[in-house]
Amino acid sequence: MAKVNPDFVKDIRKYGADDFSACFSCGTCTAICSLTDKDNSFPRKMIRYTMLGLESEIKTSVDPWMCYYCGDCSTNCPRQADPGNLMMAVRRYLISKYDWTGLSGLLYRNLAGYIIAFLIVIVGVIGVSVKGGFDHSEWLHYGHYFEMYSIAGIFAFILFPNIIRMWYYIVWSKTKKFNIRNHFVALGELFVHMFTQKRSLECDKTKNDTLWWFEHFILVIGYLALLFTTVFLDWFATKSTVINAMGYVFSAIIFVVTFDFVIRRLRKRSEKTSFSHPSDWFFVIWLFLMGISAFAVRLLIDLGTLENNFWVFLFHLVVLAQWALIIVPFGKWTHFLYRSFAMYFAAIINKPDAEPAVKK
Amino acid sequence: MKERIGVYICHCGGNISDYVDVEELGKMFHAEDNVIISKDVMFACADSNQKAMVNDISENHLDAIVVASCSPKLHLHTFKNVASRAGLNPTNYVQVNIREQCSWPHSDKPREATVKAAGLIRAGINRVSHSESLDNIEIQVKRAVLVVGAGVAGMKAAIDLARLGNEVYLVEKDYFVGGRIAQADKLFMSGQKGKDIVAKLYAELKSYKNITLFTGATVEKVSGSLGNFHVDIKIKPRYIHVKADPTTVKKAMDECSIMVDDAFSFALTKRKAIYKNYAEALPDVPVVDIEALKNDTEFLSKYASSFDLTQQDEVLSLYAGSVLVTTGFDSYQPKDGEYGYKTVPNVLTLPEFNSLMELNPEQLVYNNKAIKKIAFIYCVGNRQTKGENKYCSRQCCTSAIYSSIQLKEKYKNITAFHLFRDIRTYGKQEILYEKSSKQGDIYIRWDEKEPPIVEQDGKSINIKVKDHLTSKKELEVEADMVVLVTGMVAREDSQQISEKFKIPIGNDKFFNEIHPKLKPVETVIKGVYIGGSCQGPKNISESVQSSLSAAAKINALLKGGTVSLDPVVARVNNDVCTWCGKCAEVCEYTAIRSIASGDKQIAQVNEAICTGCGICAPVCLVNAIEIAQYTDSEIESMIDGFMQKIEIRDKSSESEEVETTEVLMMKEFPQLWKNILESIDKSKKSIPQLAEELATDKEIITYHLMTMNKYSVVMADGMDEKEAYYYYKRKN
């Protein structure tokens, strides 16, 4: 027996869902979807749960992560209820539910919250730099430390507990058992999907837009590689030409691809880009700024003029701090983790015999 | 007996002649059959042939004609008109159908088709030779219409009938006009208020001098028939003095302190003992509730000049040529406990709820509780697959959804749940459904087998329902108010009205038309029409459509002053009749009554009412009643004609020999059955054994045996040794 909660729709609207109440449950969306199957039926079911406000059903569902928003459902909806957008909003809602700090939900629902958080970081970075003087070589050093510690801290204290919470909702609350073999066998899914997003290629629409998939693919690889290059190979301080060149290439990939993504979102040509939540804008724009500012900083180092243009580094540091402290733990960045873990959890719950999951 | 008969056999351009040997049939009938002219023609209905027929009739002094062609549905009137043009009474014409009954169904057996056609034609010739010359029955009709019920359907019909020049008597049971729409606030789709529509119609009604409105009036007795109905109506008094000063009456109304439950607002409010249904109710004369007021002598004496307590029920006799019944519907009244009605607080029906909305313009409050969450439960008292009301009331979905839209427009922070079975917002009303779901109404679908359960839960109501749109998940809905979307049922007194006017009613107690598509507003009683929702669930526009179509029909009927009816009616042989009353007993139209004739009582048929259905003829013990054009002599002669041997030449055999054959091997069936039964009574037999023993074709035996098996005359009993055939024995 589940209680209908009509107030839930007001809540989910703040996460970016809009027209879903027009839905009259015809099921065209589920019928047309290339990714839904007998284990994971969506989007119709998710719209029903949302309309009825069945929070616990939504919270424990892995289905929203099975959708890659090709937009077929929204294009074919006879009532223009935009199921794809609802699925997107539900994913944002889920991110905020997994987050034990509750900050994700706060930021997703309030644009003002985002802006205040960004301002605090700006003030913090500038404050620290004013206090600590402007010796740029020291700063490069601090920046590097900041990167390392923030990554370690955020993983340890925020993202790791959140993944455990996600596991608790999706796997434990449904199955109430811990099958080590399944958890081990399904691990392959986690890495495959984390690095390739190959499931998105199964969407009919994405098949016709493989360029998008490829861009996204090299963006992920480029981003991870740049992370590795800056944090572990200390790009800004390296003497190695190879590492230096790698840094240039990876940062260039990031700002070129994200520039295209921003253009796509502005043009709104596909369902996927027709509606952009503030968190979507922050994600692509900050990634773009990060790539281009990192590129510029290293260029200035190589040209030997960083000292005279120290503001560039400071700008990079502000963007980096905002990225690492806001967008990574509480923003859209988390979809990188949750999507791949969702595939992993789905493999665990859907196929008790540990056969590869979500194959159609 | 007709002795100069003309017979025309039609080729129908090959439709008939491709299979039936029309030329041979044309040569078959001679003077000894009283046939003077016998012709086969390419198209009997062609203008040239019609002219030739007219010539034949006058030149040869024919006294009857038979055309063997297509179905009478197609050309009966064509050839009746030919007869009329030639000066022959059209009742001396008989049409034989050898296309739909011979050539088309028996195209695989042309010879048999020809034989059957010959039999049918002979039967037709025999019948026409016994035909009588009958004239149409002319009935004088009074150009006045009685309209029963002054709801929207009745008022609209009355206005149109009056505009077309008919005298109209509009009879309304209530003291005020408007019926159900007066109780409604805003109406979909125009958003007009029901009360405004009533006021508009009333003003129009009053502008016609030839409309007489009777309020507080009921139909007491109906007699007479088409053209001359005689209706007694009873008018209840208002107890307001005829010469009372309206301002004093108004003052008395304002001052009256005795309050009683107001049925008009579904007892949601109280009304005074001197009242109108609502402030603008029409006619603008209040009514004194004498029962409620009789003890307040002080008040009565204060306004003695305004009241006239001596007024009595008044009975008036009206004469009308036709009657239009537009008595409308009642809303289904849920039983106590049905979805918590009357047992759980804040459970209302939709009409009650609409009234509540009208009474609460600012904030929705009921039982001192602010109402924010409202659950509509659909199909209450309707679509009961096992219950009384199996039908769908078709307007309630739209009505409930429209109320839900009104709710959100009128009040703040409203949540509406719709617990439905199917949404039937047909036609343009679908827009409302879309609007409602887009405004955030929550739709939950349940199945009749598992209806929602309404329970009280502290201060609010808890509804348990299985949602078929969410894999039958059990849900709990918390609501402040439950609205039962009740359907339409026939008026409480529909049985009495039906008995008074003899209108047939269905199991659902709604009045029945003759044919839902082809005669949608006519009843089997000539001159009595039905319109609006007394006929079955309808929305307002459909109600008005049907009553206006009835108005047009009535006007066409009465316009000429006379009505011409088919002479196919029952008639009584006065000498033989001894008035046993059996015919009157079975007559569904009460067309037969007894009259004195000389020293005895005999039956008399009212020709205006009789439909010629023929039910009276077989029950008459002394054979004193018969139906014109279907007399015993006509029918018997047809059977004789059919049984007669026919001499026919078989063209395909190329011999000149004439073969004698029987059209109907009627005797064959019972005889074969008898033989089969006799044979299997001795010992059980299989089909080949029977075929051999009775020297009959195996196929014929199989056909008859299977028929006998179907009607439980015989039954299978084991199989033969080769397990190829069943044995059959008689079934007890």
Short mmCIF file of N, CA and C in Angstrom, two decimals, chain B residues 435-563:
data_model
loop_
_atom_site.label_atom_id
_atom_site.label_comp_id
_atom_site.label_asym_id
_atom_site.label_seq_id
_atom_site.Cartn_x
_atom_site.Cartn_y
_atom_site.Cartn_z
N LYS B 435 -7.01 19.45 -20.93
CA LYS B 435 -6.79 20.63 -20.08
C LYS B 435 -6.68 20.19 -18.62
N SER B 436 -7.57 19.29 -18.22
CA SER B 436 -7.57 18.84 -16.84
C SER B 436 -6.26 18.13 -16.51
N SER B 437 -5.79 17.25 -17.40
CA SER B 437 -4.56 16.54 -17.03
C SER B 437 -3.38 17.50 -17.07
N LYS B 438 -3.41 18.47 -17.98
CA LYS B 438 -2.29 19.42 -18.03
C LYS B 438 -2.26 20.33 -16.81
N GLN B 439 -3.43 20.54 -16.19
CA GLN B 439 -3.41 21.38 -15.00
C GLN B 439 -2.98 20.58 -13.77
N GLY B 440 -2.67 19.31 -13.96
CA GLY B 440 -2.09 18.52 -12.88
C GLY B 440 -3.05 17.61 -12.15
N ASP B 441 -4.26 17.41 -12.68
CA ASP B 441 -5.17 16.46 -12.05
C ASP B 441 -4.58 15.06 -12.14
N ILE B 442 -4.79 14.29 -11.09
CA ILE B 442 -4.18 12.96 -11.06
C ILE B 442 -5.23 11.91 -11.42
N TYR B 443 -4.96 11.14 -12.46
CA TYR B 443 -5.91 10.14 -12.93
C TYR B 443 -5.46 8.75 -12.50
N ILE B 444 -6.35 8.03 -11.85
CA ILE B 444 -6.05 6.68 -11.37
C ILE B 444 -7.14 5.76 -11.91
N ARG B 445 -6.71 4.70 -12.55
CA ARG B 445 -7.69 3.84 -13.21
C ARG B 445 -7.95 2.57 -12.42
N TRP B 446 -9.22 2.30 -12.14
CA TRP B 446 -9.57 1.08 -11.41
C TRP B 446 -10.46 0.19 -12.25
N ASP B 447 -10.62 -1.02 -11.80
CA ASP B 447 -11.42 -1.99 -12.53
C ASP B 447 -12.69 -2.29 -11.74
N GLU B 448 -13.76 -2.59 -12.49
CA GLU B 448 -15.04 -2.81 -11.83
C GLU B 448 -14.97 -3.92 -10.78
N LYS B 449 -14.10 -4.91 -11.04
CA LYS B 449 -14.01 -6.03 -10.10
C LYS B 449 -13.41 -5.62 -8.76
N GLU B 450 -12.60 -4.55 -8.78
CA GLU B 450 -11.98 -4.10 -7.55
C GLU B 450 -12.22 -2.60 -7.36
N PRO B 451 -13.44 -2.24 -6.97
CA PRO B 451 -13.76 -0.82 -6.85
C PRO B 451 -13.01 -0.19 -5.68
N PRO B 452 -12.84 1.13 -5.73
CA PRO B 452 -12.14 1.80 -4.63
C PRO B 452 -12.93 1.65 -3.32
N ILE B 453 -12.20 1.66 -2.22
CA ILE B 453 -12.85 1.56 -0.91
C ILE B 453 -12.67 2.91 -0.20
N VAL B 454 -13.79 3.49 0.21
CA VAL B 454 -13.76 4.81 0.84
C VAL B 454 -13.95 4.64 2.33
N GLU B 455 -12.97 5.14 3.09
CA GLU B 455 -13.06 5.01 4.55
C GLU B 455 -12.72 6.33 5.20
N GLN B 456 -13.29 6.51 6.40
CA GLN B 456 -12.94 7.70 7.15
C GLN B 456 -11.61 7.46 7.84
N ASP B 457 -10.76 8.50 7.84
CA ASP B 457 -9.45 8.34 8.46
C ASP B 457 -9.19 9.63 9.23
N GLY B 458 -9.59 9.63 10.49
CA GLY B 458 -9.47 10.84 11.30
C GLY B 458 -10.34 11.93 10.71
N LYS B 459 -9.70 13.07 10.41
CA LYS B 459 -10.47 14.19 9.89
C LYS B 459 -10.64 14.12 8.37
N SER B 460 -9.85 13.27 7.72
CA SER B 460 -9.99 13.22 6.26
C SER B 460 -10.48 11.85 5.82
N ILE B 461 -10.52 11.67 4.51
CA ILE B 461 -11.03 10.41 3.95
C ILE B 461 -9.87 9.68 3.30
N ASN B 462 -9.86 8.38 3.51
CA ASN B 462 -8.82 7.57 2.90
C ASN B 462 -9.45 6.64 1.86
N ILE B 463 -8.92 6.65 0.65
CA ILE B 463 -9.48 5.80 -0.40
C ILE B 463 -8.41 4.80 -0.81
N LYS B 464 -8.78 3.54 -0.79
CA LYS B 464 -7.86 2.49 -1.24
C LYS B 464 -8.26 2.10 -2.66
N VAL B 465 -7.30 2.08 -3.55
CA VAL B 465 -7.63 1.77 -4.94
C VAL B 465 -6.43 1.09 -5.60
N LYS B 466 -6.74 0.13 -6.48
CA LYS B 466 -5.67 -0.52 -7.25
C LYS B 466 -5.55 0.19 -8.58
N ASP B 467 -4.39 0.76 -8.85
CA ASP B 467 -4.22 1.54 -10.08
C ASP B 467 -3.77 0.65 -11.23
N HIS B 468 -4.65 0.50 -12.20
CA HIS B 468 -4.33 -0.36 -13.34
C HIS B 468 -3.33 0.30 -14.28
N LEU B 469 -3.03 1.56 -14.07
CA LEU B 469 -2.02 2.21 -14.91
C LEU B 469 -0.64 2.09 -14.29
N THR B 470 -0.59 1.62 -13.04
CA THR B 470 0.71 1.44 -12.39
C THR B 470 0.82 0.00 -11.92
N SER B 471 0.75 -0.90 -12.85
CA SER B 471 0.79 -2.34 -12.62
C SER B 471 -0.03 -2.77 -11.40
N LYS B 472 -1.28 -2.29 -11.34
CA LYS B 472 -2.25 -2.65 -10.31
C LYS B 472 -1.73 -2.42 -8.90
N LYS B 473 -0.91 -1.42 -8.75
CA LYS B 473 -0.35 -1.10 -7.44
C LYS B 473 -1.47 -0.63 -6.52
N GLU B 474 -1.40 -1.11 -5.29
CA GLU B 474 -2.40 -0.64 -4.33
C GLU B 474 -2.00 0.73 -3.82
N LEU B 475 -2.92 1.67 -3.97
CA LEU B 475 -2.61 3.04 -3.59
C LEU B 475 -3.56 3.52 -2.50
N GLU B 476 -3.08 4.47 -1.75
CA GLU B 476 -3.95 5.14 -0.79
C GLU B 476 -4.02 6.60 -1.16
N VAL B 477 -5.23 7.11 -1.28
CA VAL B 477 -5.41 8.51 -1.62
C VAL B 477 -6.06 9.19 -0.43
N GLU B 478 -5.45 10.28 0.00
CA GLU B 478 -6.03 11.02 1.11
C GLU B 478 -6.79 12.20 0.53
N ALA B 479 -8.05 12.35 0.93
CA ALA B 479 -8.86 13.42 0.35
C ALA B 479 -9.71 14.07 1.44
N ASP B 480 -10.07 15.34 1.19
CA ASP B 480 -10.99 16.02 2.11
C ASP B 480 -12.43 15.75 1.72
N MET B 481 -12.61 15.45 0.45
CA MET B 481 -13.98 15.24 -0.04
C MET B 481 -13.97 14.22 -1.16
N VAL B 482 -14.99 13.38 -1.18
CA VAL B 482 -15.13 12.43 -2.27
C VAL B 482 -16.39 12.81 -3.06
N VAL B 483 -16.22 12.90 -4.38
CA VAL B 483 -17.36 13.24 -5.23
C VAL B 483 -17.70 12.01 -6.07
N LEU B 484 -18.91 11.51 -5.92
CA LEU B 484 -19.33 10.35 -6.69
C LEU B 484 -19.93 10.83 -8.01
N VAL B 485 -19.25 10.49 -9.08
CA VAL B 485 -19.71 10.93 -10.40
C VAL B 485 -20.84 10.00 -10.82
N THR B 486 -22.05 10.45 -10.48
CA THR B 486 -23.23 9.59 -10.70
C THR B 486 -23.77 9.79 -12.10
N GLY B 487 -24.28 8.72 -12.65
CA GLY B 487 -24.82 8.78 -13.99
C GLY B 487 -26.29 9.16 -13.98
N MET B 488 -26.92 9.00 -15.14
CA MET B 488 -28.33 9.34 -15.27
C MET B 488 -29.17 8.09 -15.11
N VAL B 489 -30.32 8.26 -14.47
CA VAL B 489 -31.31 7.18 -14.49
C VAL B 489 -32.62 7.79 -14.95
N ALA B 490 -33.55 6.91 -15.32
CA ALA B 490 -34.84 7.40 -15.77
C ALA B 490 -35.54 8.09 -14.60
N ARG B 491 -36.43 9.02 -14.92
CA ARG B 491 -37.20 9.71 -13.89
C ARG B 491 -37.94 8.69 -13.04
N GLU B 492 -38.00 9.01 -11.76
CA GLU B 492 -38.74 8.18 -10.80
C GLU B 492 -40.09 7.74 -11.33
N ASP B 493 -40.80 8.73 -11.96
CA ASP B 493 -42.18 8.46 -12.39
C ASP B 493 -42.25 8.06 -13.86
N SER B 494 -41.12 7.60 -14.44
CA SER B 494 -41.16 7.27 -15.87
C SER B 494 -42.14 6.13 -16.15
N GLN B 495 -42.25 5.21 -15.18
CA GLN B 495 -43.19 4.09 -15.35
C GLN B 495 -44.63 4.62 -15.50
N GLN B 496 -45.01 5.55 -14.62
CA GLN B 496 -46.37 6.09 -14.67
C GLN B 496 -46.61 6.85 -15.97
N ILE B 497 -45.61 7.66 -16.37
CA ILE B 497 -45.77 8.43 -17.61
C ILE B 497 -45.90 7.47 -18.79
N SER B 498 -45.07 6.42 -18.77
CA SER B 498 -45.12 5.45 -19.85
C SER B 498 -46.48 4.78 -19.92
N GLU B 499 -47.05 4.49 -18.75
CA GLU B 499 -48.37 3.84 -18.75
C GLU B 499 -49.45 4.79 -19.27
N LYS B 500 -49.33 6.06 -18.92
CA LYS B 500 -50.35 7.01 -19.36
C LYS B 500 -50.34 7.17 -20.88
N PHE B 501 -49.15 7.27 -21.46
CA PHE B 501 -49.07 7.50 -22.91
C PHE B 501 -48.87 6.21 -23.69
N LYS B 502 -48.72 5.08 -22.99
CA LYS B 502 -48.47 3.77 -23.61
C LYS B 502 -47.13 3.73 -24.34
N ILE B 503 -46.18 4.52 -23.89
CA ILE B 503 -44.86 4.49 -24.52
C ILE B 503 -44.10 3.29 -23.96
N PRO B 504 -43.55 2.45 -24.82
CA PRO B 504 -42.78 1.32 -24.28
C PRO B 504 -41.53 1.81 -23.55
N ILE B 505 -41.22 1.15 -22.44
CA ILE B 505 -39.96 1.50 -21.77
C ILE B 505 -39.05 0.28 -21.71
N GLY B 506 -37.76 0.55 -21.67
CA GLY B 506 -36.78 -0.53 -21.64
C GLY B 506 -36.54 -1.02 -20.23
N ASN B 507 -35.66 -2.01 -20.09
CA ASN B 507 -35.30 -2.51 -18.76
C ASN B 507 -34.69 -1.40 -17.91
N ASP B 508 -34.08 -0.44 -18.59
CA ASP B 508 -33.45 0.66 -17.87
C ASP B 508 -34.45 1.75 -17.50
N LYS B 509 -35.73 1.56 -17.83
CA LYS B 509 -36.82 2.50 -17.52
C LYS B 509 -36.81 3.77 -18.38
N PHE B 510 -35.89 3.87 -19.32
CA PHE B 510 -35.94 4.99 -20.26
C PHE B 510 -36.95 4.64 -21.36
N PHE B 511 -37.52 5.69 -21.99
CA PHE B 511 -38.51 5.45 -23.05
C PHE B 511 -37.84 4.94 -24.32
N ASN B 512 -38.56 4.09 -25.04
CA ASN B 512 -37.98 3.51 -26.25
C ASN B 512 -38.53 4.15 -27.51
N GLU B 513 -37.62 4.49 -28.40
CA GLU B 513 -38.03 4.95 -29.72
C GLU B 513 -38.28 3.72 -30.59
N ILE B 514 -38.79 3.95 -31.84
CA ILE B 514 -39.05 2.79 -32.70
C ILE B 514 -37.73 2.20 -33.19
N HIS B 515 -36.86 3.06 -33.67
CA HIS B 515 -35.59 2.60 -34.21
C HIS B 515 -34.53 3.65 -33.87
N PRO B 516 -33.43 3.21 -33.25
CA PRO B 516 -32.47 4.20 -32.77
C PRO B 516 -31.85 5.05 -33.88
N LYS B 517 -31.80 4.49 -35.09
CA LYS B 517 -31.17 5.26 -36.16
C LYS B 517 -32.20 5.86 -37.11
N LEU B 518 -33.22 5.06 -37.46
CA LEU B 518 -34.11 5.50 -38.53
C LEU B 518 -35.36 6.20 -38.02
N LYS B 519 -35.80 5.85 -36.81
CA LYS B 519 -36.94 6.57 -36.23
C LYS B 519 -36.60 6.91 -34.79
N PRO B 520 -35.66 7.82 -34.63
CA PRO B 520 -35.09 8.04 -33.31
C PRO B 520 -35.97 8.80 -32.33
N VAL B 521 -36.99 9.52 -32.79
CA VAL B 521 -37.82 10.26 -31.83
C VAL B 521 -39.28 9.81 -31.87
N GLU B 522 -39.59 8.84 -32.75
CA GLU B 522 -40.95 8.35 -32.85
C GLU B 522 -41.15 7.19 -31.88
N THR B 523 -42.35 7.08 -31.33
CA THR B 523 -42.67 5.90 -30.53
C THR B 523 -43.67 5.07 -31.32
N VAL B 524 -43.91 3.86 -30.84
CA VAL B 524 -44.86 3.01 -31.56
C VAL B 524 -46.27 3.56 -31.47
N ILE B 525 -46.51 4.51 -30.56
CA ILE B 525 -47.82 5.15 -30.49
C ILE B 525 -47.84 6.31 -31.47
N LYS B 526 -48.71 6.20 -32.48
CA LYS B 526 -48.75 7.26 -33.50
C LYS B 526 -49.09 8.59 -32.84
N GLY B 527 -48.31 9.59 -33.16
CA GLY B 527 -48.59 10.93 -32.63
C GLY B 527 -47.89 11.23 -31.33
N VAL B 528 -47.28 10.20 -30.70
CA VAL B 528 -46.55 10.45 -29.46
C VAL B 528 -45.05 10.38 -29.74
N TYR B 529 -44.35 11.46 -29.44
CA TYR B 529 -42.92 11.56 -29.73
C TYR B 529 -42.15 11.74 -28.42
N ILE B 530 -40.87 11.37 -28.46
CA ILE B 530 -40.04 11.57 -27.27
C ILE B 530 -38.80 12.38 -27.65
N GLY B 531 -38.32 13.17 -26.71
CA GLY B 531 -37.12 13.97 -26.96
C GLY B 531 -36.36 14.15 -25.67
N GLY B 532 -35.07 14.45 -25.79
CA GLY B 532 -34.25 14.72 -24.61
C GLY B 532 -33.88 13.46 -23.86
N SER B 533 -33.51 13.64 -22.60
CA SER B 533 -32.91 12.53 -21.86
C SER B 533 -33.93 11.57 -21.25
N CYS B 534 -35.22 11.74 -21.52
CA CYS B 534 -36.17 10.72 -21.05
C CYS B 534 -36.00 9.45 -21.87
N GLN B 535 -35.26 9.60 -22.97
CA GLN B 535 -35.06 8.51 -23.93
C GLN B 535 -33.81 7.71 -23.61
N GLY B 536 -32.92 8.29 -22.83
CA GLY B 536 -31.65 7.67 -22.51
C GLY B 536 -30.66 8.78 -22.26
N PRO B 537 -29.50 8.44 -21.66
CA PRO B 537 -28.54 9.48 -21.30
C PRO B 537 -28.13 10.34 -22.49
N LYS B 538 -28.18 11.63 -22.29
CA LYS B 538 -27.78 12.59 -23.33
C LYS B 538 -27.21 13.82 -22.65
N ASN B 539 -26.34 14.53 -23.34
CA ASN B 539 -25.95 15.83 -22.81
C ASN B 539 -26.92 16.88 -23.32
N ILE B 540 -26.70 18.14 -22.95
CA ILE B 540 -27.71 19.16 -23.26
C ILE B 540 -27.90 19.32 -24.76
N SER B 541 -26.78 19.41 -25.49
CA SER B 541 -26.96 19.64 -26.93
C SER B 541 -27.64 18.46 -27.60
N GLU B 542 -27.32 17.25 -27.16
CA GLU B 542 -28.00 16.08 -27.76
C GLU B 542 -29.48 16.06 -27.41
N SER B 543 -29.80 16.49 -26.18
CA SER B 543 -31.20 16.54 -25.76
C SER B 543 -31.98 17.51 -26.64
N VAL B 544 -31.38 18.69 -26.85
CA VAL B 544 -32.08 19.70 -27.65
C VAL B 544 -32.19 19.23 -29.09
N GLN B 545 -31.12 18.61 -29.60
CA GLN B 545 -31.19 18.08 -30.98
C GLN B 545 -32.38 17.14 -31.14
N SER B 546 -32.53 16.21 -30.19
CA SER B 546 -33.58 15.21 -30.37
C SER B 546 -34.95 15.85 -30.19
N SER B 547 -35.10 16.80 -29.25
CA SER B 547 -36.44 17.37 -29.07
C SER B 547 -36.80 18.24 -30.27
N LEU B 548 -35.81 18.91 -30.86
CA LEU B 548 -36.11 19.73 -32.03
C LEU B 548 -36.44 18.86 -33.24
N SER B 549 -35.78 17.73 -33.34
CA SER B 549 -36.12 16.85 -34.47
C SER B 549 -37.54 16.32 -34.29
N ALA B 550 -37.94 16.04 -33.04
CA ALA B 550 -39.32 15.62 -32.79
C ALA B 550 -40.28 16.75 -33.14
N ALA B 551 -39.89 17.99 -32.81
CA ALA B 551 -40.75 19.14 -33.10
C ALA B 551 -40.98 19.24 -34.61
N ALA B 552 -39.90 19.06 -35.39
CA ALA B 552 -40.03 19.14 -36.84
C ALA B 552 -40.94 18.04 -37.37
N LYS B 553 -40.78 16.83 -36.81
CA LYS B 553 -41.63 15.71 -37.21
C LYS B 553 -43.09 16.01 -36.92
N ILE B 554 -43.34 16.53 -35.71
CA ILE B 554 -44.72 16.81 -35.30
C ILE B 554 -45.34 17.87 -36.21
N ASN B 555 -44.55 18.90 -36.50
CA ASN B 555 -45.07 19.96 -37.36
C ASN B 555 -45.45 19.41 -38.73
N ALA B 556 -44.58 18.54 -39.29
CA ALA B 556 -44.87 17.96 -40.59
C ALA B 556 -46.15 17.14 -40.55
N LEU B 557 -46.37 16.50 -39.40
CA LEU B 557 -47.54 15.63 -39.25
C LEU B 557 -48.84 16.44 -39.19
N LEU B 558 -48.80 17.55 -38.43
CA LEU B 558 -50.03 18.28 -38.14
C LEU B 558 -50.33 19.37 -39.15
N LYS B 559 -49.31 19.75 -39.93
CA LYS B 559 -49.42 20.93 -40.77
C LYS B 559 -50.65 20.89 -41.69
N GLY B 560 -50.91 19.74 -42.31
CA GLY B 560 -51.97 19.67 -43.31
C GLY B 560 -53.38 19.61 -42.73
N GLY B 561 -53.50 19.40 -41.44
CA GLY B 561 -54.84 19.30 -40.85
C GLY B 561 -55.41 17.90 -40.92
N THR B 562 -54.92 17.09 -41.86
CA THR B 562 -55.34 15.69 -41.88
C THR B 562 -54.10 14.81 -42.01
N VAL B 563 -54.26 13.57 -41.56
CA VAL B 563 -53.18 12.61 -41.70
C VAL B 563 -53.72 11.40 -42.43
#
